[in-house]
CSV table of C-alpha atoms in Angstrom, one decimal:
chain,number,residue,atom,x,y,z
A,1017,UNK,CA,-14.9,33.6,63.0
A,1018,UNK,CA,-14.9,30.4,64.9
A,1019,UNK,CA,-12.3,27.9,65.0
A,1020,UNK,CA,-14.7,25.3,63.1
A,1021,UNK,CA,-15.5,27.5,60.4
A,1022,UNK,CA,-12.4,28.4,59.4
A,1023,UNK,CA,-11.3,24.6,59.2
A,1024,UNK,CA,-13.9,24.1,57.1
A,1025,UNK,CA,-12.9,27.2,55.1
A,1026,UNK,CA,-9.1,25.6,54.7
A,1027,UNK,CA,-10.4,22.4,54.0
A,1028,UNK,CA,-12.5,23.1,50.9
A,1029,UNK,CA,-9.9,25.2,49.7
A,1030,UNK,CA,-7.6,22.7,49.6
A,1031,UNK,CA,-10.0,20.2,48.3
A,1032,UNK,CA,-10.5,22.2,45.7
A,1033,UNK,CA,-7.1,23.4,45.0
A,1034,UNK,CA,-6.1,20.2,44.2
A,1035,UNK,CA,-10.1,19.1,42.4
A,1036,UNK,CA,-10.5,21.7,40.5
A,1037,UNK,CA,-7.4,21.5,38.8
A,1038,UNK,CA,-7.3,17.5,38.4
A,1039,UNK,CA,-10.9,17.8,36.6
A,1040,UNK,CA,-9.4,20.3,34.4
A,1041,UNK,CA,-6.5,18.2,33.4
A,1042,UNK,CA,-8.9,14.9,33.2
A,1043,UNK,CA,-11.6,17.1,31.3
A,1044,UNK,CA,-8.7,18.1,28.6
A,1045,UNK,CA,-7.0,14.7,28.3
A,1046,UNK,CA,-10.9,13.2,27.1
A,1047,UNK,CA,-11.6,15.6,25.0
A,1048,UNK,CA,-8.1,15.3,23.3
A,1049,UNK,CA,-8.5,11.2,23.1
A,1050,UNK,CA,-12.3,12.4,21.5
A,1051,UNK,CA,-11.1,14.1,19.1
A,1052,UNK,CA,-8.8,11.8,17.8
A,1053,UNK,CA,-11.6,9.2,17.5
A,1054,UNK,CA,-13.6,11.7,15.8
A,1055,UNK,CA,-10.6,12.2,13.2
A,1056,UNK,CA,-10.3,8.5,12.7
A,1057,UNK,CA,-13.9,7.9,12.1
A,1058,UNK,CA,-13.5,10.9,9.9
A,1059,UNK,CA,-10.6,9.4,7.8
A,1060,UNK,CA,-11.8,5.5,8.0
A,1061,UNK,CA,-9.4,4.7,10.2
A,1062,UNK,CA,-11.9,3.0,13.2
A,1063,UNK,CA,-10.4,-0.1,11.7
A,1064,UNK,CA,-7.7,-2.3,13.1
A,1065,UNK,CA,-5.5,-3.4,10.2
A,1066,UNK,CA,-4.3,-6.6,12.2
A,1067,UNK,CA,-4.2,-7.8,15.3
A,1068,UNK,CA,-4.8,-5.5,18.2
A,1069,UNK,CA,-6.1,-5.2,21.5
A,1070,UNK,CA,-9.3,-6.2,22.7
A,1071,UNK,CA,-10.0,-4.3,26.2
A,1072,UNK,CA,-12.2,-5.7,28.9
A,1073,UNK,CA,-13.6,-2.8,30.4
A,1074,UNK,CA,-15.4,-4.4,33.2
A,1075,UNK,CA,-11.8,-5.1,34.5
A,1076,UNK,CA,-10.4,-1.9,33.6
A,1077,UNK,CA,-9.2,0.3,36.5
A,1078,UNK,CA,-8.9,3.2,34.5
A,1079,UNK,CA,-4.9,3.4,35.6
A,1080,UNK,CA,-3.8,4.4,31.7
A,1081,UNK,CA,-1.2,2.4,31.9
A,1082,UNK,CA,-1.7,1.5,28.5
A,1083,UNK,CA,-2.3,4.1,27.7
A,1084,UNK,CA,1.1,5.4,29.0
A,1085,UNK,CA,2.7,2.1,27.2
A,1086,UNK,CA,1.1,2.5,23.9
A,1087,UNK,CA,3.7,4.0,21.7
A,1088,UNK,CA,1.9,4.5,18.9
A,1089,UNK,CA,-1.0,6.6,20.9
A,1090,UNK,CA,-3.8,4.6,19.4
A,1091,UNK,CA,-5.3,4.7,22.9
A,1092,UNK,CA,-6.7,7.0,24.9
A,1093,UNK,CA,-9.0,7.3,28.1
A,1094,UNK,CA,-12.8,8.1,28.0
A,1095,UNK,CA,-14.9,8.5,30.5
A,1096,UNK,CA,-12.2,6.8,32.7
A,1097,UNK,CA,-12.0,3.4,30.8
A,1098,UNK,CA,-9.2,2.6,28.0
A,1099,UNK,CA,-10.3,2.4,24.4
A,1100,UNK,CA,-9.1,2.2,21.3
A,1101,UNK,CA,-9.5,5.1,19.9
A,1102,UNK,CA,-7.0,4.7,17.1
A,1103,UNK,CA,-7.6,1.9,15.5
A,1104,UNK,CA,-5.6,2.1,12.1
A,1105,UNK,CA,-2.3,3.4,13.9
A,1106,UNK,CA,-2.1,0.1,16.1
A,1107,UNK,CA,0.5,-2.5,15.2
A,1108,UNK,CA,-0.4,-5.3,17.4
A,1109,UNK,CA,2.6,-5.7,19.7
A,1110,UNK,CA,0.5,-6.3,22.7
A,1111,UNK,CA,2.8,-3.9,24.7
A,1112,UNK,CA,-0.3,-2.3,26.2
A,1113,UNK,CA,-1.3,-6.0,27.4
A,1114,UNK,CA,1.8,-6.6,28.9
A,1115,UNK,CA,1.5,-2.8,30.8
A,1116,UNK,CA,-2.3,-3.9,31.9
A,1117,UNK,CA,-2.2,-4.7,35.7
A,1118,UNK,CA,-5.1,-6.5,36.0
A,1119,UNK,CA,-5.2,-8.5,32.4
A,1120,UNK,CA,-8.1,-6.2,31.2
A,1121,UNK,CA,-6.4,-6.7,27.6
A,1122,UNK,CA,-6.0,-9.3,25.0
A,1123,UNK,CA,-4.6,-9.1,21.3
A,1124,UNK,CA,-6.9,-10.6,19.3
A,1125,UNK,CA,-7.0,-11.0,15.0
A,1126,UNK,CA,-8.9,-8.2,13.0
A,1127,UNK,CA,-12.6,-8.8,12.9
A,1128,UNK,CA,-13.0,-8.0,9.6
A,1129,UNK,CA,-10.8,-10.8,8.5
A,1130,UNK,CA,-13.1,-12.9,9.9
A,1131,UNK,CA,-13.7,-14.6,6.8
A,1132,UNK,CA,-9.9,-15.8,6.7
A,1133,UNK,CA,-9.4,-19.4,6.6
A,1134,UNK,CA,-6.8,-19.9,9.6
A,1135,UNK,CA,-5.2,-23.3,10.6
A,1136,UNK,CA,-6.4,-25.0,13.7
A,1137,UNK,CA,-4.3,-23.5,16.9
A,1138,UNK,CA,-4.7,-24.1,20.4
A,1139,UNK,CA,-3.0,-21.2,23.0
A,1140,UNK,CA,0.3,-23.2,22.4
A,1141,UNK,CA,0.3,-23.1,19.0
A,1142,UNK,CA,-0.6,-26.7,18.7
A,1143,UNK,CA,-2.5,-27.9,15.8
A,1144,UNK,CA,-5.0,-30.8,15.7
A,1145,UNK,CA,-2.2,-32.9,15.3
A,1146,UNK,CA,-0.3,-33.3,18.0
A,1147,UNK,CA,3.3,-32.2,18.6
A,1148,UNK,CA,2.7,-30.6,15.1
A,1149,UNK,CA,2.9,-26.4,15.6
A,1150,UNK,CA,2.7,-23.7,13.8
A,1151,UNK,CA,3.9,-20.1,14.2
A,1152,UNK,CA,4.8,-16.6,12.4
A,1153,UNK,CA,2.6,-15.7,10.0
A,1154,UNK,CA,1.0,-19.0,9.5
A,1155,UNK,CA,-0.3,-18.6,12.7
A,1156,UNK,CA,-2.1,-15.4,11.5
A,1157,UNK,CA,0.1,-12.9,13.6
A,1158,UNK,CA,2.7,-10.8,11.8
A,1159,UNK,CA,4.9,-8.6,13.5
A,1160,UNK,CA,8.8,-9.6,14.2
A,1161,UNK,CA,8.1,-9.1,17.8
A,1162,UNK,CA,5.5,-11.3,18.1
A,1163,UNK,CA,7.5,-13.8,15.7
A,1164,UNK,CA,9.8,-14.2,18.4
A,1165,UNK,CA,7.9,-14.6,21.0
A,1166,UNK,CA,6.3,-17.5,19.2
A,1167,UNK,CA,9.0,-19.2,18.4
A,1168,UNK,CA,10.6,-19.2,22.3
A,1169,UNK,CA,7.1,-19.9,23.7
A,1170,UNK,CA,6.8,-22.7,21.3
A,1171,UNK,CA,9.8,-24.2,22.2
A,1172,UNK,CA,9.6,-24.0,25.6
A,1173,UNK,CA,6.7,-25.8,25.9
A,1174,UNK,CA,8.1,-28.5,23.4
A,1175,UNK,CA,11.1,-28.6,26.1
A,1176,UNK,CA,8.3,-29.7,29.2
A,1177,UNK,CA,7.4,-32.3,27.0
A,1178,UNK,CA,10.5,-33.9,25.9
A,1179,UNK,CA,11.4,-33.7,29.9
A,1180,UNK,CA,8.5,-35.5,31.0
A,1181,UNK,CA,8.7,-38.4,28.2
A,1182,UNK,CA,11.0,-41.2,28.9
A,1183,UNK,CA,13.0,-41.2,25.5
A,1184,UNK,CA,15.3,-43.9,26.5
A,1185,UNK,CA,13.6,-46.6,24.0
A,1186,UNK,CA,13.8,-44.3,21.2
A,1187,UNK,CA,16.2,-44.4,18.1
A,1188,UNK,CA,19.0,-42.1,18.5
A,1189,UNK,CA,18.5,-40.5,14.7
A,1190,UNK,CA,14.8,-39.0,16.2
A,1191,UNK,CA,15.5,-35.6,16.6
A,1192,UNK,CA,13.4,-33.7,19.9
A,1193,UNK,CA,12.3,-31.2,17.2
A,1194,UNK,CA,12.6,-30.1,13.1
A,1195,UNK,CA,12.0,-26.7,12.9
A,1196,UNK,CA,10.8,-25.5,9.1
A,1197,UNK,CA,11.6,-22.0,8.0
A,1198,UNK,CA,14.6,-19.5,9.0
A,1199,UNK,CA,12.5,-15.8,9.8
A,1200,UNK,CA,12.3,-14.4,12.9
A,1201,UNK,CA,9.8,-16.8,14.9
A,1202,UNK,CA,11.9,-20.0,13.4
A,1203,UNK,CA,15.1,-18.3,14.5
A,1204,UNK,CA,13.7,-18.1,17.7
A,1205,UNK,CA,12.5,-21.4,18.0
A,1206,UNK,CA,16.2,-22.7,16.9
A,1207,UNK,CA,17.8,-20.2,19.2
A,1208,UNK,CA,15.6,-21.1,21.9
A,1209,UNK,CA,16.2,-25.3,21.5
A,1210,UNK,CA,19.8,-24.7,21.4
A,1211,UNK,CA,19.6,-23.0,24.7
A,1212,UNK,CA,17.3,-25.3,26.3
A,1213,UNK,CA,19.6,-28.4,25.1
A,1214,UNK,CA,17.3,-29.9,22.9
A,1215,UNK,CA,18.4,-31.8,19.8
A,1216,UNK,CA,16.8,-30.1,16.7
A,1217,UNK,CA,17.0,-29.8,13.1
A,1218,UNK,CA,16.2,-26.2,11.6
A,1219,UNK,CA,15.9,-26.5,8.0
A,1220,UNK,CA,15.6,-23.2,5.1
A,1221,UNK,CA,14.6,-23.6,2.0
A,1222,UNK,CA,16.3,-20.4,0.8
A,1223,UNK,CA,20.3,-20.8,0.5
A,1224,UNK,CA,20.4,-18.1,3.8
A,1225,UNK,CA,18.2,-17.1,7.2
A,1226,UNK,CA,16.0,-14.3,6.7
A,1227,UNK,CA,12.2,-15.8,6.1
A,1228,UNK,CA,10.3,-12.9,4.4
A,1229,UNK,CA,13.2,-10.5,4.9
A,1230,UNK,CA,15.0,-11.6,2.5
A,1231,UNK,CA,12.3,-10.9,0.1
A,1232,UNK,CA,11.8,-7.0,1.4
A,1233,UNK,CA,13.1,-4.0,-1.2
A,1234,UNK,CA,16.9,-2.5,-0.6
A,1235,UNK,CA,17.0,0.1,2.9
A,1236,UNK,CA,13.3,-1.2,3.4
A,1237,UNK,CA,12.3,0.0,7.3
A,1238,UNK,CA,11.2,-2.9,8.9
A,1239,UNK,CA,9.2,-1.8,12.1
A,1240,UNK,CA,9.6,-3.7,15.7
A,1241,UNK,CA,9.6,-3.2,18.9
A,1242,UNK,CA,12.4,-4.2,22.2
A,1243,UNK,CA,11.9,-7.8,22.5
A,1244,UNK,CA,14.8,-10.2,24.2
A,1245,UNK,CA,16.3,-12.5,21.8
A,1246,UNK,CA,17.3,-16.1,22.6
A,1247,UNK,CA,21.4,-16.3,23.3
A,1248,UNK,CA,21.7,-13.1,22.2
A,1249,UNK,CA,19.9,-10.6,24.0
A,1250,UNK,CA,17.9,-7.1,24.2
A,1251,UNK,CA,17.0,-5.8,20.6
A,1252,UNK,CA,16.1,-2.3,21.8
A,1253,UNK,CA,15.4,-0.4,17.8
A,1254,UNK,CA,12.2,0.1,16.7
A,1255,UNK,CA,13.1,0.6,13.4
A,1256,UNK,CA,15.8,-1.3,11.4
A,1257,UNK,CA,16.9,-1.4,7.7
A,1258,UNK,CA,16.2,-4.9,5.9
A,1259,UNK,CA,20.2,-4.7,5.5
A,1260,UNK,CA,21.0,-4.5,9.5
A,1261,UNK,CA,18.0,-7.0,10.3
A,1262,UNK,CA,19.6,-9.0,8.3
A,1263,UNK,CA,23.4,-8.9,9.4
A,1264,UNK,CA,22.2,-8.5,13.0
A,1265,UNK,CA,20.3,-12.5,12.5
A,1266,UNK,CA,23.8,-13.3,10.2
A,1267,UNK,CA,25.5,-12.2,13.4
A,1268,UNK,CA,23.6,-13.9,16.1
A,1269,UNK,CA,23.6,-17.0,13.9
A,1270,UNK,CA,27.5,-17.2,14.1
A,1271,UNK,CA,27.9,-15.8,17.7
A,1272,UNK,CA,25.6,-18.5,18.8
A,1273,UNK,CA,26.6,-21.2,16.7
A,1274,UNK,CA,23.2,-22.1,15.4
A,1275,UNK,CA,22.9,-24.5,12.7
A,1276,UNK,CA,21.0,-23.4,9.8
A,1277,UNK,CA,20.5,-26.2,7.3
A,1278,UNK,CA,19.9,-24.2,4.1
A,1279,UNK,CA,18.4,-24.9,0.6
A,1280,UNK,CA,16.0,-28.0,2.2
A,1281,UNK,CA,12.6,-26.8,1.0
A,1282,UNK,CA,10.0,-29.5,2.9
A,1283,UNK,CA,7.8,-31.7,0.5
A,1284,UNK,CA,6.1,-33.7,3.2
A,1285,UNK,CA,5.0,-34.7,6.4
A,1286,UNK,CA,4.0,-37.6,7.9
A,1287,UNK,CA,3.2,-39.2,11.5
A,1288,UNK,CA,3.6,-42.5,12.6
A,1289,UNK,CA,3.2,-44.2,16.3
A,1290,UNK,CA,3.8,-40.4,17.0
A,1291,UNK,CA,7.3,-39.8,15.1
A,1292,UNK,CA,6.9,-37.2,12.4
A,1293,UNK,CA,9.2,-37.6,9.1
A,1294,UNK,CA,10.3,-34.5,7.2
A,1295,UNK,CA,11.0,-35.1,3.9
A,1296,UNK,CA,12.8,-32.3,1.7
A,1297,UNK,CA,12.9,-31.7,-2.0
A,1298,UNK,CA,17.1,-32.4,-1.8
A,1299,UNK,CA,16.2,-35.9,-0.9
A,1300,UNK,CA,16.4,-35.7,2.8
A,1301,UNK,CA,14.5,-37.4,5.6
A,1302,UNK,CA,14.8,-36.1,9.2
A,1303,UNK,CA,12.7,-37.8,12.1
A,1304,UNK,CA,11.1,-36.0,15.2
A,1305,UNK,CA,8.9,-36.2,17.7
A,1306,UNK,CA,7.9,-32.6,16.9
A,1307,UNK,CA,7.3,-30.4,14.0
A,1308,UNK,CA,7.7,-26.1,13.9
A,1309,UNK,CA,6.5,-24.8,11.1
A,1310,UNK,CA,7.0,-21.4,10.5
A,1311,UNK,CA,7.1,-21.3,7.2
A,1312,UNK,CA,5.8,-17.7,6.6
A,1313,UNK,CA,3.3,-16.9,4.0
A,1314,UNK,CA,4.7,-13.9,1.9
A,1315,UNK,CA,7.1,-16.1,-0.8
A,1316,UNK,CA,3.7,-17.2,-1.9
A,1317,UNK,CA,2.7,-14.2,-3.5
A,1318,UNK,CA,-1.3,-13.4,-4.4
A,1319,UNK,CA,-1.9,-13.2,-8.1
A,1320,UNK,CA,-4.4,-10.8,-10.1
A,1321,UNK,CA,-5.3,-13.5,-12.2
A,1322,UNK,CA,-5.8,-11.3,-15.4
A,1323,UNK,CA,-4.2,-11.6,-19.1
A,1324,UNK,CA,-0.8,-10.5,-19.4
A,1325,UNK,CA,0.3,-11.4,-15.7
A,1326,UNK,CA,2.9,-13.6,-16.9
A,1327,UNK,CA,4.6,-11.4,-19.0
A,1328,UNK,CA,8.5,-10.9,-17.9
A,1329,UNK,CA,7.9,-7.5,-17.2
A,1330,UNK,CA,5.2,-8.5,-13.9
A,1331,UNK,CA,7.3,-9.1,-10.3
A,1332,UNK,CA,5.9,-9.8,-7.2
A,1333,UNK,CA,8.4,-8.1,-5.1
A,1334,UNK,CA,11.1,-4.5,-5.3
A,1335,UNK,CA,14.9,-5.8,-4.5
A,1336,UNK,CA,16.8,-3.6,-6.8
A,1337,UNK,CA,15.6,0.0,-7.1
A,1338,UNK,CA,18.7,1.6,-8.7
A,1339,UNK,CA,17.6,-1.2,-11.8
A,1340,UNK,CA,14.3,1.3,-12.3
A,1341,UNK,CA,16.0,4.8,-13.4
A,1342,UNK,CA,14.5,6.7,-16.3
A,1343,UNK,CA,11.6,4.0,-16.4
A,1344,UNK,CA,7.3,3.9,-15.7
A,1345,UNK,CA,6.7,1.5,-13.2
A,1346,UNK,CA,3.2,0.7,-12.0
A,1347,UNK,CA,3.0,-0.6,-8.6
A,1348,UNK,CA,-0.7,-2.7,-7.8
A,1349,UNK,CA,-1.7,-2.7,-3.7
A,1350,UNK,CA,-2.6,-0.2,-1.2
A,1351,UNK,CA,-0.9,-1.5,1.9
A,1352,UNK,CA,3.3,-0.8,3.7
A,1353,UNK,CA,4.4,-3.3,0.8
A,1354,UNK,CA,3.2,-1.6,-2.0
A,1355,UNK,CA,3.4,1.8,-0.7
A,1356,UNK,CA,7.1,1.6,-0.2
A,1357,UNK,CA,7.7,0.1,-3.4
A,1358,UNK,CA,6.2,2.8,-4.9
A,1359,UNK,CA,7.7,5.4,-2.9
A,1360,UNK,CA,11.5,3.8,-3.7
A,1361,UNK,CA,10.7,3.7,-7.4
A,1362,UNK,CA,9.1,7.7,-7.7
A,1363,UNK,CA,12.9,8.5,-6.2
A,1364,UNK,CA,15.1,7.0,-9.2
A,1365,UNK,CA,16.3,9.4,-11.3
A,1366,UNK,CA,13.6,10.0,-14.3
A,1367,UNK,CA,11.5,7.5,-13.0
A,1368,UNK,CA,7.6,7.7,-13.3
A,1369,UNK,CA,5.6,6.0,-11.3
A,1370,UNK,CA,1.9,4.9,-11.0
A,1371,UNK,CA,-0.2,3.8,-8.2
A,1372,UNK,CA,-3.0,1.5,-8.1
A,1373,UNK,CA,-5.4,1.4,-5.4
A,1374,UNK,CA,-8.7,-0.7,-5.1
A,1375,UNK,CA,-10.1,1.7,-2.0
A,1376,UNK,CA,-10.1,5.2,-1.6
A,1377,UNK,CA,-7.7,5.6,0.8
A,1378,UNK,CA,-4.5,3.4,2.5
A,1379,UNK,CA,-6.1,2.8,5.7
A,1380,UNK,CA,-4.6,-0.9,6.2
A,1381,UNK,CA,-0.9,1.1,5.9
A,1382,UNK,CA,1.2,2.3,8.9
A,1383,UNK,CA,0.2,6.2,9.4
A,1384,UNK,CA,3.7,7.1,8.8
A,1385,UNK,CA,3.4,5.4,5.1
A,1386,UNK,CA,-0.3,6.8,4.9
A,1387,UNK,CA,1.7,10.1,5.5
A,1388,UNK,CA,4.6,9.9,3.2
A,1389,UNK,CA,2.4,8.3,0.1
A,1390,UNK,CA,0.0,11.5,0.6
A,1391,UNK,CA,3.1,13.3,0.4
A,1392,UNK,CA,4.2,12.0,-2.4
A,1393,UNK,CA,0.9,12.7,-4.3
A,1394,UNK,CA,0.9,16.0,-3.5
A,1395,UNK,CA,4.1,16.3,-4.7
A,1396,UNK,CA,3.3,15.0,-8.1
A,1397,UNK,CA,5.7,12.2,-7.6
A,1398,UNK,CA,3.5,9.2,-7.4
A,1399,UNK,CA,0.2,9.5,-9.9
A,1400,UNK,CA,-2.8,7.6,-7.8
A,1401,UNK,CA,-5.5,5.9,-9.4
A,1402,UNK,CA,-8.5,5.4,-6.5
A,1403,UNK,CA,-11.4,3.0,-6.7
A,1404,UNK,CA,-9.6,1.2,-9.5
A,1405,UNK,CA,-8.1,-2.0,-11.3
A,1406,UNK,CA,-6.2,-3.2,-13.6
A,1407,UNK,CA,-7.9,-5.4,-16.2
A,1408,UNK,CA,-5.0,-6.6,-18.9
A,1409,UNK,CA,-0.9,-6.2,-18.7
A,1410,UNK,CA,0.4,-6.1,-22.2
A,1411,UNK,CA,3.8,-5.7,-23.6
A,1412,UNK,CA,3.9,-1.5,-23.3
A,1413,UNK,CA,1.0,-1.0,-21.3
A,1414,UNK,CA,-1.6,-1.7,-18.6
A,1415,UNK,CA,-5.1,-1.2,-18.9
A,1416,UNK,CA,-7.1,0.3,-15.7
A,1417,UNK,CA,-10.8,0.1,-15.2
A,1418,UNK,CA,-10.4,3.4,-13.2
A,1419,UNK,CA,-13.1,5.3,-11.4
A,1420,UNK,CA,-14.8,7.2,-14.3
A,1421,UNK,CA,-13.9,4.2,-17.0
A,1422,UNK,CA,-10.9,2.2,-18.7
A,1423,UNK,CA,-7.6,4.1,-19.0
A,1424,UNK,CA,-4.6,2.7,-20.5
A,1425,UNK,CA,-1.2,3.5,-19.5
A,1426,UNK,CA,2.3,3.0,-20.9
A,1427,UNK,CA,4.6,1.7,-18.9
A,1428,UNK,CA,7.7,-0.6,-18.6
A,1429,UNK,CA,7.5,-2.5,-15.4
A,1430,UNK,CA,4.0,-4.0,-12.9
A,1431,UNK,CA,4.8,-4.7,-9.3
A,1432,UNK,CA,2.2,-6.3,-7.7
A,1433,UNK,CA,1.5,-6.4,-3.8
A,1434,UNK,CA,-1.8,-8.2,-3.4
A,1435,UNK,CA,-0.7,-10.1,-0.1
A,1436,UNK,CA,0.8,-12.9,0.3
A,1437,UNK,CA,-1.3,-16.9,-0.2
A,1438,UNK,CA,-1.0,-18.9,2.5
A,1439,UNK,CA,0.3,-22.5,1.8
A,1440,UNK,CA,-3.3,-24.0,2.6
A,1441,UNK,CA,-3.3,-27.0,0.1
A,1442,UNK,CA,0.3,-28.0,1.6
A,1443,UNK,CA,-1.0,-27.7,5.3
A,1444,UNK,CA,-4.5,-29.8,4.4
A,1445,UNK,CA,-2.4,-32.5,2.6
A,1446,UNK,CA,-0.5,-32.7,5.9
A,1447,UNK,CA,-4.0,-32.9,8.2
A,1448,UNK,CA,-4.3,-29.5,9.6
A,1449,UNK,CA,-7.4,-28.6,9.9
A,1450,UNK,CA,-8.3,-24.9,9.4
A,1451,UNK,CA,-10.9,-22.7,10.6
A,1452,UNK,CA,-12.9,-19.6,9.5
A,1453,UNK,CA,-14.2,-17.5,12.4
A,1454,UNK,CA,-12.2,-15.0,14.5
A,1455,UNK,CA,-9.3,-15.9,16.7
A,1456,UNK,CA,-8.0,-14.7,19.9
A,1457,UNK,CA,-4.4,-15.3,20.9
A,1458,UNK,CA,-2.6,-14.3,24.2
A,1459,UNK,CA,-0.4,-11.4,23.8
């Protein structure tokens, strides 16, 4: 055998000792990431429930380093491009954005929320007022980690503006910046003005910090990711209890020495010669040259708008569970906030409880609470009414138009979880214009 042929004998067996078993591997990892779009398409869960990422595939290098990043696995790698292949188990952090090399991936609102009337943002979270901003929920993203980074982005680019304006010949009582609402992204704002030296205001309406929180059921799991906090630092859980979310903000409040200016719910805002003048229920008036609001959605909750919703027995939200024992609660809604309610109440002691769901499945849930709710059913713990609604609340009962007709059931207590009605009318009385197409904002 001559010297050449046996160089070329070594070189294709090398070539394909390390081919053959890369196109296995590659071959095995696609069908894998097929198959679980095949079971999502299967389940209806090809839907994003929120915010999620929108990937450029003419940019994509096919690295899967989202992939890699994505800790929820909702993406996968087909024919050598990312995709979404998960839809429904995506929360929306934009952690497979930040992972991108090549910023092949924006997080973008869910398409079929189109329809949603959304204020007026541009990528600052500047509304068509100027020096007027909005952020948290109001801007249309939820998440606490994305809260956050709202409310430091926000502020930092309030912070280039009050250094390149020449303040001198303003009134001392004009504040650099009022912040409304005490959640995560107002926090974040406050936390991130204190640091930068600015001199704001950050008003609550409730008597403590907390935003939406506060509103959440007892030992409710309130879902994250590691973001870096203002003054305070690296919060590295994914998953805290409504309790420790709220004692670790109680604790970075004090360490930091942020003031909180409680129980001053806003009832107006104006602009004039480009101050801005918050005026609170209490009476108050504070001046600014810019306006935060993050002032949430959820404490405005959605109503049914059927007889017998204002009975005593209707709530809008689960604080108390223990209160529930040896009692037949029905619980309206199909997404985390009704589905943990639900699940709470079916563990009291004698408890019954009854589920209501419009759809046929829980598809806008986290999979985990897809999981345990399925669970539950099969367990005979929860009783589920699909494709259904409830038509009239009385005193001892609720009656369902269910799937094959009206069904009444007796029952003590209605939770309702419809979502939560953004404060439109307040925002429009203010000037904020709002939109109602699809809205992209940088992860």
């Amino acid at each position: 055998m001559s010297e050449t042929i046996l160089t070329l004998i070594i070189s294709v067996s090398l070539f394909a000792l390390v081919f053959i078993p890369y196109l296995w591997y590659t071959n095995k990892k696609r069908a894998r990431f097929e198959a679980k779009k095949r079971e999502a398409i299967t389940l209806g869960h090809d839907k994003p429930v929120a915010q999620h990422p929108l990937i450029d595939q003419s940019r994509c290098i096919g690295c899967a380093a989202c992939v890699i990043a994505c800790p929820e696995h909702a993406l996968g790698m087909i024919d050598g491009l990312a995709e979404l292949v998960y839809p429904a188990k995506c929360v929306g952090h934009g952690i497979c954005a930040e992972a991108c090399p090549v910023s092949g991936i924006r997080i973008v609102l869910d398409p079929t929320k189109s329809t949603t009337e959304l204020p007026l943002l541009d990528e600052s979270f500047q509304s068509n007022i100027p020096n007027l901003f909005l952020i948290g929920e109001l801007g249309g993203m939820a998440l606490i980690r994305n809260a956050i980074f709202q409310g430091r982005s926000v502020i930092e680019y309030i912070t280039e503006n009050v250094r390149n304006t020449d303040s001198s010949s303003t009134s001392s009582d004009i504040h650099d910046v009022v912040i409304v609402g005490a959640g995560p992204a107002g926090l974040s704002a406050g936390l991130t003005a204190k640091k930068n030296g600015l001199d704001y205001v950050l008003l609550e309406k409730e008597t403590q910090a907390g935003g939406a929180i506060l509103s959440y059921p007892r030992q409710k799991l309130v879902m994250t990711t590691s973001v870096e906090i203002p003054l305070y630092g690296l919060l590295k859980q994914r998953e805290l209890s409504k309790e420790t979310l709220l004692s670790m903000w109680n604790d970075i409040i004090q360490k930091t020495d942020l003031a909180v200016r409680c129980d001053e719910k806003i009832v107006n805002v104006n602009c004039e010669n480009k101050i801005f003048t918050v005026y609170t229920a209490a009476g108050h008036t504070y001046r600014s040259r810019h306006v935060v609001l993050a002032l949430g959605r959820r404490g405005t909750p959605k109503k049914l708008q059927i007889p017998g919703e204002d009975l005593p027995k209707v709530a809008y939200q689960l604080l108390e569970t223990v209160r529930y024992k040896h009692s037949r609660s029905l619980v309206v809604g199909a997404g985390d906030s009704a589905i943990e309610a639900a699940l709470a109440l079916s563990k009291q002691t004698g408890a019954e409880v009854t589920l209501i769901n419009r759809g046929g499945d829980f598809y806008r849930a986290k999979p985990k609470n897809q999981d345990r709710i399925r669970d539950a059913e099969r367990d005979q713990k929860i009783k589920i009414y699909y494709q259904s609604h409830v038509l009239q609340i009385d005193p001892t009962s609720v009656l369902i138009q269910a799937s094959n007709g009206p069904v009444s059931v007796e029952n003590d207590f209605v939770f309702i979880f419809a979502g939560g009605e953004m404060p439109t009318p307040f925002l429009k009385q203010i000037g904020i214009e709002f939109i109602q197409k699809s809205k992209v904002i940088a992860a």
